Short mmCIF file of C-alpha atoms and ligand atoms in Angstrom, two decimals:
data_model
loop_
_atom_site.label_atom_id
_atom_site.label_comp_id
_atom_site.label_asym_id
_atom_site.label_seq_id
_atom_site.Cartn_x
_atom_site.Cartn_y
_atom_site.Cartn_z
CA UNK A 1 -31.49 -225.48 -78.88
CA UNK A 2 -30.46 -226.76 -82.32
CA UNK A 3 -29.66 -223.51 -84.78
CA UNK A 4 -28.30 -220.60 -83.30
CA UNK A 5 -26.70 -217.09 -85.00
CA UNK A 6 -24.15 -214.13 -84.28
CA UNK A 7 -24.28 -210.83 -85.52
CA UNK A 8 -21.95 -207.60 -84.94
CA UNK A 9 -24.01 -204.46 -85.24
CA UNK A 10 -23.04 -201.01 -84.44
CA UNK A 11 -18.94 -199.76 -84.32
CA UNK A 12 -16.53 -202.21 -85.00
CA UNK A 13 -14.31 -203.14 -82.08
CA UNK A 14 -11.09 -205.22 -82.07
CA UNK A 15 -11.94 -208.77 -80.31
CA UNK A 16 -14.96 -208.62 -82.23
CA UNK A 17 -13.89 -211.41 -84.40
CA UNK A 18 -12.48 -213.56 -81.53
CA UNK A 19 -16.02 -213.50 -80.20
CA UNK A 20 -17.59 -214.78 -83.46
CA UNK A 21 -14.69 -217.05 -83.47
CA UNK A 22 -15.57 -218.30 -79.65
CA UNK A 23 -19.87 -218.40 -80.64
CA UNK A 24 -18.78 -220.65 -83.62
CA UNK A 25 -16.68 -223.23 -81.87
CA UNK A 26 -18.35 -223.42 -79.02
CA UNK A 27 -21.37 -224.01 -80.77
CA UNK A 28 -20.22 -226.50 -82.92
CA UNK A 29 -18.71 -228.08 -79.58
CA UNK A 30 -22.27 -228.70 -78.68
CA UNK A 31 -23.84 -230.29 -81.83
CA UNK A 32 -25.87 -227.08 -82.69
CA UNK A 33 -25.97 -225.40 -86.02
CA UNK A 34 -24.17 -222.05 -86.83
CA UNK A 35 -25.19 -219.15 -88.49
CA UNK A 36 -23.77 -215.93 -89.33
CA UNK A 37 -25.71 -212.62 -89.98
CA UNK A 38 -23.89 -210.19 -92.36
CA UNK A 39 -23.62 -205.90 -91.47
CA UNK A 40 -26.02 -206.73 -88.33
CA UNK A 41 -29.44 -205.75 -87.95
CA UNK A 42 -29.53 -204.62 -91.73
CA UNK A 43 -28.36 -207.62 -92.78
CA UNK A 44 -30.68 -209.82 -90.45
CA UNK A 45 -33.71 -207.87 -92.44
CA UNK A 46 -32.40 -208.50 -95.45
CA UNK A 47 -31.78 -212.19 -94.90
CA UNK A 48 -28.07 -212.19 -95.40
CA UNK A 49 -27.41 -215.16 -93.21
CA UNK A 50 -25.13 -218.34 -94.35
CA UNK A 51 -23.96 -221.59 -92.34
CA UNK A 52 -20.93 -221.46 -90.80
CA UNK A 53 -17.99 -223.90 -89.86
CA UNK A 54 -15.44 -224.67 -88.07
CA UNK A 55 -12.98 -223.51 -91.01
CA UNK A 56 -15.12 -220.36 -91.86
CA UNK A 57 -13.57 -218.62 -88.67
CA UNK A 58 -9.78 -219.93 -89.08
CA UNK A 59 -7.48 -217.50 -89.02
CA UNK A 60 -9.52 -214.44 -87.89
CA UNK A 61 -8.73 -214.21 -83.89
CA UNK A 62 -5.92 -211.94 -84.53
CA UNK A 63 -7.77 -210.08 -86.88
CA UNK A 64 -9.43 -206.74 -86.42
CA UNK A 65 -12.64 -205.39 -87.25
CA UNK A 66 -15.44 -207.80 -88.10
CA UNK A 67 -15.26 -210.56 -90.63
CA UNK A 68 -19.07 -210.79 -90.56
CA UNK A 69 -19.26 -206.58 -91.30
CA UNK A 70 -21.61 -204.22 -89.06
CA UNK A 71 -23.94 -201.35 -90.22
CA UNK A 72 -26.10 -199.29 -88.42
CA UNK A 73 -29.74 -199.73 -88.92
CA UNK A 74 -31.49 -196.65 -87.47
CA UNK A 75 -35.39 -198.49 -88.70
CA UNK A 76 -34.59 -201.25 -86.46
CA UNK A 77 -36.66 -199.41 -83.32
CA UNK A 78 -39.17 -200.03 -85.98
CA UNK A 79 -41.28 -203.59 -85.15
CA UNK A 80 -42.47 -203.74 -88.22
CA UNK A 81 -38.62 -203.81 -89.26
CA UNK A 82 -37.93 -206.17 -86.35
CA UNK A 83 -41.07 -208.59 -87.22
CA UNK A 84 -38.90 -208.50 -90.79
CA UNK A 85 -36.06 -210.13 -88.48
CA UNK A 86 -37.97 -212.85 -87.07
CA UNK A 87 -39.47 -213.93 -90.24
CA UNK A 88 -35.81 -214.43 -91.55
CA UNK A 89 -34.13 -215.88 -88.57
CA UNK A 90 -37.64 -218.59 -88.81
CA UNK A 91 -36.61 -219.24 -92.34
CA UNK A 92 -33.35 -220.80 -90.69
CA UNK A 93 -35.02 -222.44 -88.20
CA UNK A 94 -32.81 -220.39 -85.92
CA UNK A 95 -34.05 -220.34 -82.38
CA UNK A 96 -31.02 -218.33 -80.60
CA UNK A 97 -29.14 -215.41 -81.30
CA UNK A 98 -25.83 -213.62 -80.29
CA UNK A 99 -25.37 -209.80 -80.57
CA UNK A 100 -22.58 -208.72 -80.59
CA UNK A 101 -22.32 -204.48 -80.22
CA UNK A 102 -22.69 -201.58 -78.08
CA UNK A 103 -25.58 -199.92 -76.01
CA UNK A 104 -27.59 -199.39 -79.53
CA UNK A 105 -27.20 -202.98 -80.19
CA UNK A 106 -28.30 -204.39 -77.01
CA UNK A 107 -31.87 -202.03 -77.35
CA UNK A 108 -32.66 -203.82 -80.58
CA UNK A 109 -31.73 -207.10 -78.89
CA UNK A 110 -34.10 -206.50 -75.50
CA UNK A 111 -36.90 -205.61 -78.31
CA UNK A 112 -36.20 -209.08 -80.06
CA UNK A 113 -36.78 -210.52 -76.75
CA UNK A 114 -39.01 -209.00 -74.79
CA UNK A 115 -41.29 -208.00 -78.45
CA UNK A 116 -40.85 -211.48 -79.91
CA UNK A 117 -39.31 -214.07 -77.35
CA UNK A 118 -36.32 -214.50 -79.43
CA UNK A 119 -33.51 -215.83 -77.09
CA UNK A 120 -30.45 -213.37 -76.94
CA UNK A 121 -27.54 -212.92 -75.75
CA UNK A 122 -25.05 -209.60 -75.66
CA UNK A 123 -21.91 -209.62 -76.12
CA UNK A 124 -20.02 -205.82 -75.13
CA UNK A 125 -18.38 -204.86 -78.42
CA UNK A 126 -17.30 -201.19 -78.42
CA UNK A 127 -14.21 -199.41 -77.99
CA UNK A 128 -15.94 -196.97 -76.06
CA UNK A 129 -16.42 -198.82 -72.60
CA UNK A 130 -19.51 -196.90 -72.03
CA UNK A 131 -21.27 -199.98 -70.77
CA UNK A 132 -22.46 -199.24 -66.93
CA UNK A 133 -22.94 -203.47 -66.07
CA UNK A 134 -19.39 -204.10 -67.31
CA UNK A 135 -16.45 -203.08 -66.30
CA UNK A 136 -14.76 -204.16 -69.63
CA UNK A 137 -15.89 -204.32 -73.69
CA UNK A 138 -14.42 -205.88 -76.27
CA UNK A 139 -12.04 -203.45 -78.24
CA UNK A 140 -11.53 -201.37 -75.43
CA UNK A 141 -7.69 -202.22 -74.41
CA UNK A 142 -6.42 -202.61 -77.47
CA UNK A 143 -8.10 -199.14 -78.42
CA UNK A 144 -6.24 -197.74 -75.60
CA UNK A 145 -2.79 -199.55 -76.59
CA UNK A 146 -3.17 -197.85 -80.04
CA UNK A 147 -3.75 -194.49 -78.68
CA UNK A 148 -0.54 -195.42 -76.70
CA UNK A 149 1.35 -195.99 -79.32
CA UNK A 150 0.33 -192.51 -80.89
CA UNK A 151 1.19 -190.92 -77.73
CA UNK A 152 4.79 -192.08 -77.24
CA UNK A 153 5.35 -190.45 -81.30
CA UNK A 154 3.90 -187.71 -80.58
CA UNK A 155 5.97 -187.51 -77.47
CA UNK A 156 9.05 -187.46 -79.57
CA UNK A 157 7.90 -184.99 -82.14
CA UNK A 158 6.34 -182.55 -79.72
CA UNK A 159 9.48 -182.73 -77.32
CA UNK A 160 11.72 -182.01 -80.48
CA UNK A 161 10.07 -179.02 -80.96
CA UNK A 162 8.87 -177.79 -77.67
CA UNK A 163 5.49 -177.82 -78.61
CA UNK A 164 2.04 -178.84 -76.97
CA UNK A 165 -0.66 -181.19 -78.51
CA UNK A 166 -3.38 -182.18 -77.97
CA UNK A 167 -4.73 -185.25 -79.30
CA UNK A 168 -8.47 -186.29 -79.27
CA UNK A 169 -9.87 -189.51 -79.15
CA UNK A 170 -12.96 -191.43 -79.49
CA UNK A 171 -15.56 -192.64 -76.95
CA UNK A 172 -18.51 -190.92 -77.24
CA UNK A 173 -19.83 -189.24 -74.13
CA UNK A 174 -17.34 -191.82 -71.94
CA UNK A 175 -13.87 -190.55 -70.95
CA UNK A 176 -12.31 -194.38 -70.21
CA UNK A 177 -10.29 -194.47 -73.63
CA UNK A 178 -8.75 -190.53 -72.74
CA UNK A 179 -8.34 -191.90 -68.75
CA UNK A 180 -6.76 -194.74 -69.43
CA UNK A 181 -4.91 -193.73 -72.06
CA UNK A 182 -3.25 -190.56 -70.52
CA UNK A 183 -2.32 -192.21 -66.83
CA UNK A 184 -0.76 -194.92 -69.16
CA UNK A 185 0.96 -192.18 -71.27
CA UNK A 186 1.69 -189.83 -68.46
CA UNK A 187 -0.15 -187.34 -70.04
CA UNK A 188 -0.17 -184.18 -68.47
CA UNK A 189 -3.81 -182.78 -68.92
CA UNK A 190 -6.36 -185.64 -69.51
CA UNK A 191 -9.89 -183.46 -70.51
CA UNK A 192 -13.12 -185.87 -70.18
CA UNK A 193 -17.24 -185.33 -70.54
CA UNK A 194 -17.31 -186.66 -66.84
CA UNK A 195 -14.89 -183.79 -65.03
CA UNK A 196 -14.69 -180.14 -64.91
CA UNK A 197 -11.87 -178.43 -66.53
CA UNK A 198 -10.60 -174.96 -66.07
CA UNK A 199 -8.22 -173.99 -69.60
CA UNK A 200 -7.50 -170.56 -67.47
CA UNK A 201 -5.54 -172.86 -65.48
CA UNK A 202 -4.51 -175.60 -67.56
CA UNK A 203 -3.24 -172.54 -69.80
CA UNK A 204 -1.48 -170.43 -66.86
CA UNK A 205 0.17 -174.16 -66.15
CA UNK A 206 1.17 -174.63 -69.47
CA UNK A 207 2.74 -171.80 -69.28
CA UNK A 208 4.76 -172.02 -65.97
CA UNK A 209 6.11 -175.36 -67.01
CA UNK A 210 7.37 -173.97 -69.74
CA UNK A 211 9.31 -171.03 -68.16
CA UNK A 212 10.56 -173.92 -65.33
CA UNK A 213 12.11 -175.77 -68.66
CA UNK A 214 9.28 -178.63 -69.43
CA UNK A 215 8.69 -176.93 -72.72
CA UNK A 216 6.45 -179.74 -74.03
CA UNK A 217 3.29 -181.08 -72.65
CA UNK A 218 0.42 -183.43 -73.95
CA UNK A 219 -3.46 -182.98 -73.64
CA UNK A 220 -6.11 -185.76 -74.43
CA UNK A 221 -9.28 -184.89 -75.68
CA UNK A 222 -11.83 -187.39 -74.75
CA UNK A 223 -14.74 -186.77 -78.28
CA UNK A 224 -17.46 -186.21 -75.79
CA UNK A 225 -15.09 -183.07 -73.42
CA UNK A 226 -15.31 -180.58 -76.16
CA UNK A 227 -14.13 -178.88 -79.50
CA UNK A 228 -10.29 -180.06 -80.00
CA UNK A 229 -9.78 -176.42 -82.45
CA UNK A 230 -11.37 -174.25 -79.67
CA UNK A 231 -9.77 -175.76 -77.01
CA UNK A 232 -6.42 -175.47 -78.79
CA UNK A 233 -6.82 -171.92 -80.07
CA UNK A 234 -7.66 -170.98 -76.49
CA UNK A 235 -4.48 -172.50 -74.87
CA UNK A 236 -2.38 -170.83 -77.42
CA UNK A 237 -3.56 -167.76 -77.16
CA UNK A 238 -3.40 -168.02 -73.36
CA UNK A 239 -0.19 -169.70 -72.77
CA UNK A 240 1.63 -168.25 -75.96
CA UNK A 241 3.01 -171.79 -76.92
CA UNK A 242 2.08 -173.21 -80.14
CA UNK A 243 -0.40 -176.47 -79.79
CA UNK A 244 -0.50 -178.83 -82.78
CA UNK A 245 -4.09 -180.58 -82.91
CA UNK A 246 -4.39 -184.36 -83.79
CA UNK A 247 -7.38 -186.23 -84.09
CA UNK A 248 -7.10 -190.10 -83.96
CA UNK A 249 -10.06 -190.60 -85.40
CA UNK A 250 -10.92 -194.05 -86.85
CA UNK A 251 -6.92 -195.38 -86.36
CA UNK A 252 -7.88 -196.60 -82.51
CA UNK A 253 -10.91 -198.36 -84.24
CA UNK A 254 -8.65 -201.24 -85.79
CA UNK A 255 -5.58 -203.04 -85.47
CA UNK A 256 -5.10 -206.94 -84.23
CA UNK A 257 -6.82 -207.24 -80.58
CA UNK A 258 -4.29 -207.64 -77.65
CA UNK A 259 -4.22 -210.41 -74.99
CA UNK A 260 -6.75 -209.17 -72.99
CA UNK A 261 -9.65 -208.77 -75.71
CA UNK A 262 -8.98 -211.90 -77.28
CA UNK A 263 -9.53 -213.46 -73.88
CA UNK A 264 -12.74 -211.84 -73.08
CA UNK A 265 -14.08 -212.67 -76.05
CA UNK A 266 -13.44 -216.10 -75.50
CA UNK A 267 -15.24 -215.94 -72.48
CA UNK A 268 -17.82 -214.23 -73.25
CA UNK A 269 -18.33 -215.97 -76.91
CA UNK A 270 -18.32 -219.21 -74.95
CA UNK A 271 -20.89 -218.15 -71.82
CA UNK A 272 -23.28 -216.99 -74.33
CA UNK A 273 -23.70 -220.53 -76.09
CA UNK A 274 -23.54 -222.18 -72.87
CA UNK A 275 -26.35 -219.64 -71.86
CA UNK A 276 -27.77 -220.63 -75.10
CA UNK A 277 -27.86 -223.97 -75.00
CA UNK A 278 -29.01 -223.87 -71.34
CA UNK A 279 -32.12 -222.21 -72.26
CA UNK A 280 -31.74 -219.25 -70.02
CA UNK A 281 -33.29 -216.09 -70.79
CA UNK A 282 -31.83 -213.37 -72.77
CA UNK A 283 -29.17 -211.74 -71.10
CA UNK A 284 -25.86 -209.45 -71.98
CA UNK A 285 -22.88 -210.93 -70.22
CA UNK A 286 -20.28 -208.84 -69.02
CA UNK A 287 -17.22 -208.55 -66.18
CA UNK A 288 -16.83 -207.56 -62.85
CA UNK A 289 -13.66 -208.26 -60.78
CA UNK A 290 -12.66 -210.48 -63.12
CA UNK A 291 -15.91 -212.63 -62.93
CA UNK A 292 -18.63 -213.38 -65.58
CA UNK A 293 -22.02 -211.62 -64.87
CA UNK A 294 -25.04 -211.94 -66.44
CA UNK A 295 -27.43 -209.12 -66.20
CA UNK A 296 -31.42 -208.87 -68.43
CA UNK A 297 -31.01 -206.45 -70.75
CA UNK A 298 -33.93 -204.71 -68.91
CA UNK A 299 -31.71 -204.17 -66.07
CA UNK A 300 -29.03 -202.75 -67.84
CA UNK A 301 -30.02 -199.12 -67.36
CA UNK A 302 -30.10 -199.47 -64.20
CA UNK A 303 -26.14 -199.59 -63.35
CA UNK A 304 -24.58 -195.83 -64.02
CA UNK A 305 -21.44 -195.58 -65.32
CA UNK A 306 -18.61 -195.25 -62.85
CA UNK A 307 -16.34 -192.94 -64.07
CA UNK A 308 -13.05 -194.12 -62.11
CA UNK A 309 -12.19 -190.25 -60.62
CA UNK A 310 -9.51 -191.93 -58.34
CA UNK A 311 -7.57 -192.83 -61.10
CA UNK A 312 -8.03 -189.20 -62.49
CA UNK A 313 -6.40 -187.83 -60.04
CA UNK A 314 -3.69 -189.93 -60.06
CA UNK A 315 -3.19 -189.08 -64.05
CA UNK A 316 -2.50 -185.14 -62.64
CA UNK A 317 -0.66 -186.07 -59.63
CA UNK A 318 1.83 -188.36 -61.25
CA UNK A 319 2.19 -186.00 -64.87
CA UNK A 320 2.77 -182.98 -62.44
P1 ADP B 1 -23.69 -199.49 -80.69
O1 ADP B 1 -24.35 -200.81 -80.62
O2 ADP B 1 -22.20 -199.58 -80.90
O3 ADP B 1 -24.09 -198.61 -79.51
P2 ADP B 1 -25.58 -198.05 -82.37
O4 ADP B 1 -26.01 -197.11 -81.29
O5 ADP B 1 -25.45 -197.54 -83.75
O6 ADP B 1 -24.19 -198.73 -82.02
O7 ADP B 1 -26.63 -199.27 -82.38
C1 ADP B 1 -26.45 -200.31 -83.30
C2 ADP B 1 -27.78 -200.69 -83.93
O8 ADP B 1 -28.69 -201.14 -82.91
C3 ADP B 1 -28.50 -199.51 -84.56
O9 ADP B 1 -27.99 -199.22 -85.83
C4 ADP B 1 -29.94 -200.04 -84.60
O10 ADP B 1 -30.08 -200.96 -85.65
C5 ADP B 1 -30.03 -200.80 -83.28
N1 ADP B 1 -30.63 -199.95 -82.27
C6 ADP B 1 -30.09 -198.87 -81.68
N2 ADP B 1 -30.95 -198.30 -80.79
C7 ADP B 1 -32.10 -199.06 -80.84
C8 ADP B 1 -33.37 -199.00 -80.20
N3 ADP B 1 -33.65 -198.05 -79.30
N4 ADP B 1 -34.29 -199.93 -80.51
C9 ADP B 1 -34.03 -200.91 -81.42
N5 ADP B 1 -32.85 -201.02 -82.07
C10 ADP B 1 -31.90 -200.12 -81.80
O1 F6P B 2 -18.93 -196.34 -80.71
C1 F6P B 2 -17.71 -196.42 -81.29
C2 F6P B 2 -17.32 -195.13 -82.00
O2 F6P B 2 -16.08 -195.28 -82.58
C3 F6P B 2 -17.35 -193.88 -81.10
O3 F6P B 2 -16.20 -193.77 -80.29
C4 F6P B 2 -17.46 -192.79 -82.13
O4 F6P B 2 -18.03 -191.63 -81.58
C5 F6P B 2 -18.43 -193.41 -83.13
O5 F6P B 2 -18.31 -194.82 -82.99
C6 F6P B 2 -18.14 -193.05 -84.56
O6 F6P B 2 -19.22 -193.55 -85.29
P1 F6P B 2 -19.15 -193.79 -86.88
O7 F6P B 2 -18.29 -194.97 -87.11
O8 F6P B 2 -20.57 -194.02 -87.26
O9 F6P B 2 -18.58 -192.54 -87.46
#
């Protein structure tokens, strides 16, 4: 394979422009010619695709969000819109492609392949970790270092005050970001679209820790668990202790990636030219145990989602 491309498509994600970053070098390691694809699948139908080099990625692996932009392109399950993408990835001569996104992005990449036999390759990008192959994406840690940071001002505000907050974060329907997050931030009530939660008792709790003298207390919202102003009204009323309301929102979406993400995109940016350049069939490459899988994108909905309940109980156990 001569001419290959990367694209990010769907949220941004921290890591996301080590990844180009690792697709670029890599590919220029092996002779081929590199191409990037501006705002993802709307730019690939639009033809917004120029030659890269080594220099055009300097200075972006600390960087976060994407250098190359994303969009989302809701006419791409469209293949007449798709056939659009062919015809300009054929105007390049480019034979290979690298997607870099979420579970949105790799649908329009198994339709590429299996509609068109363009060879791709996924990369996880999304802060969300909702992707059941892998046990890590892109954007994910640093995500949950950000949220980290918010929790340990809020800790100091809150605790001034003897007030309880609760903050929600992202993640669509996947609780990861709030899990991870809260056992990481001792937080005391960690609410997620996977688990059960009774506010009767998180309220009477709230309550009783405050009359034992632990007069502040922290709950994350995980998006997907529920309405942050309900839930807040509700545990006011109930527990008679004021909760402020914070939502994150699009802060835990940027910032420079940490170790971790720059290091699996690396990885990952480099597998998927070596995948590439091996010929192999499309495929979204992931992590498990610390190894590199490869799994067809047509297998991909076949692995669920663990949600990691062990570590959910330890968040309540050791915030107690
Ligand atoms: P993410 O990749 O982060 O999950 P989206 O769900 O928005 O984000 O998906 C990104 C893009 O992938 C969409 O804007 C659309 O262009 C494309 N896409 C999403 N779902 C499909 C699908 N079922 N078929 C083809 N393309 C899709
Ligand atoms: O998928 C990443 C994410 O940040 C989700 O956590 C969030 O629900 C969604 O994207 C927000 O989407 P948008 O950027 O389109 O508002």
């Amino acid at each position: 394979m001569e001419r290959i491309a990367v694209l990010t498509s769907g949220g941004d994600a921290p890591g996301m422009n080590a990844a180009v970053r690792a697709v670029v070098r890599a590919a220029l390691n092996n002779k081929m010619d590199i191409y990037g694809i501006e705002r993802g699948y709307a730019g690939l139908v639009k033809g917004e695709i120029t030659r890269l080099s080594h220099r055009s990625v300097s200075g972006l692996i600390h960087k976060g969000g994407t250098f190359l932009r994303t969009a989302r392109c809701p006419d791409f399950k469209d293949i007449e819109v798709q056939r659009q993408a062919v015809e300009a990835l054929s105007a390049y001569d480019i034979e290979g492609l690298v997607v870099i996104g979420g579970d949105g992005t790799f649908r329009g990449a198994k339709d590429l392949s299996d509609n068109f036999g363009i060879k791709v390759m996924g990369i996880p990008g999304t802060i969300d970790n909702d992707m059941s192959y892998t046990d890590y994406t892109i954007g994910f840690d640093t995500a949950v270092n950000t949220v980290l940071w918010a929790i340990n001002n809020l800790r100091d505000t809150m605790h001034s005050h003897d007030r309880v907050c609760l903050l929600e974060v992202m993640g669509r329907q996947c609780g990861d970001i709030a899990l991870y997050a809260g056992v990481a931030g001792g937080v005391e009530y960690v609410l997620v679209p996977e688990i059960k939660y009774d506010l009767d008792q998180i309220s009477a709790n709230v309550k009783k820790s405050y009359l034992r003298g632990k007069t502040s207390n922290m709950i994350i919202l995980a998006e997907g668990a529920g309405n942050r102003d309900e839930i807040a009204a509700y545990v006011q009323e109930k527990s008679g202790i004021p909760v402020k309301v914070i939502n994150f929102g699009y802060i835990q979406r940027g910032g420079s990636p940490n170790m971790m993400d720059r290091v699996l995109a690396a990885r990952f940016g480099y597998k998927a030219v070596e995948l590439l350049k091996e010929n192999s069939d499309s495929m979204a490459i992931g992590i498990r145990d610390n190894k590199l899988v490869t799994v067809p994108f047509a297998e991909i909905g076949q692995h669920t989602k663990k949600f990691d309940e062990e570590l959910y109980n330890i968040a309540h156990v050791l915030s107690l």
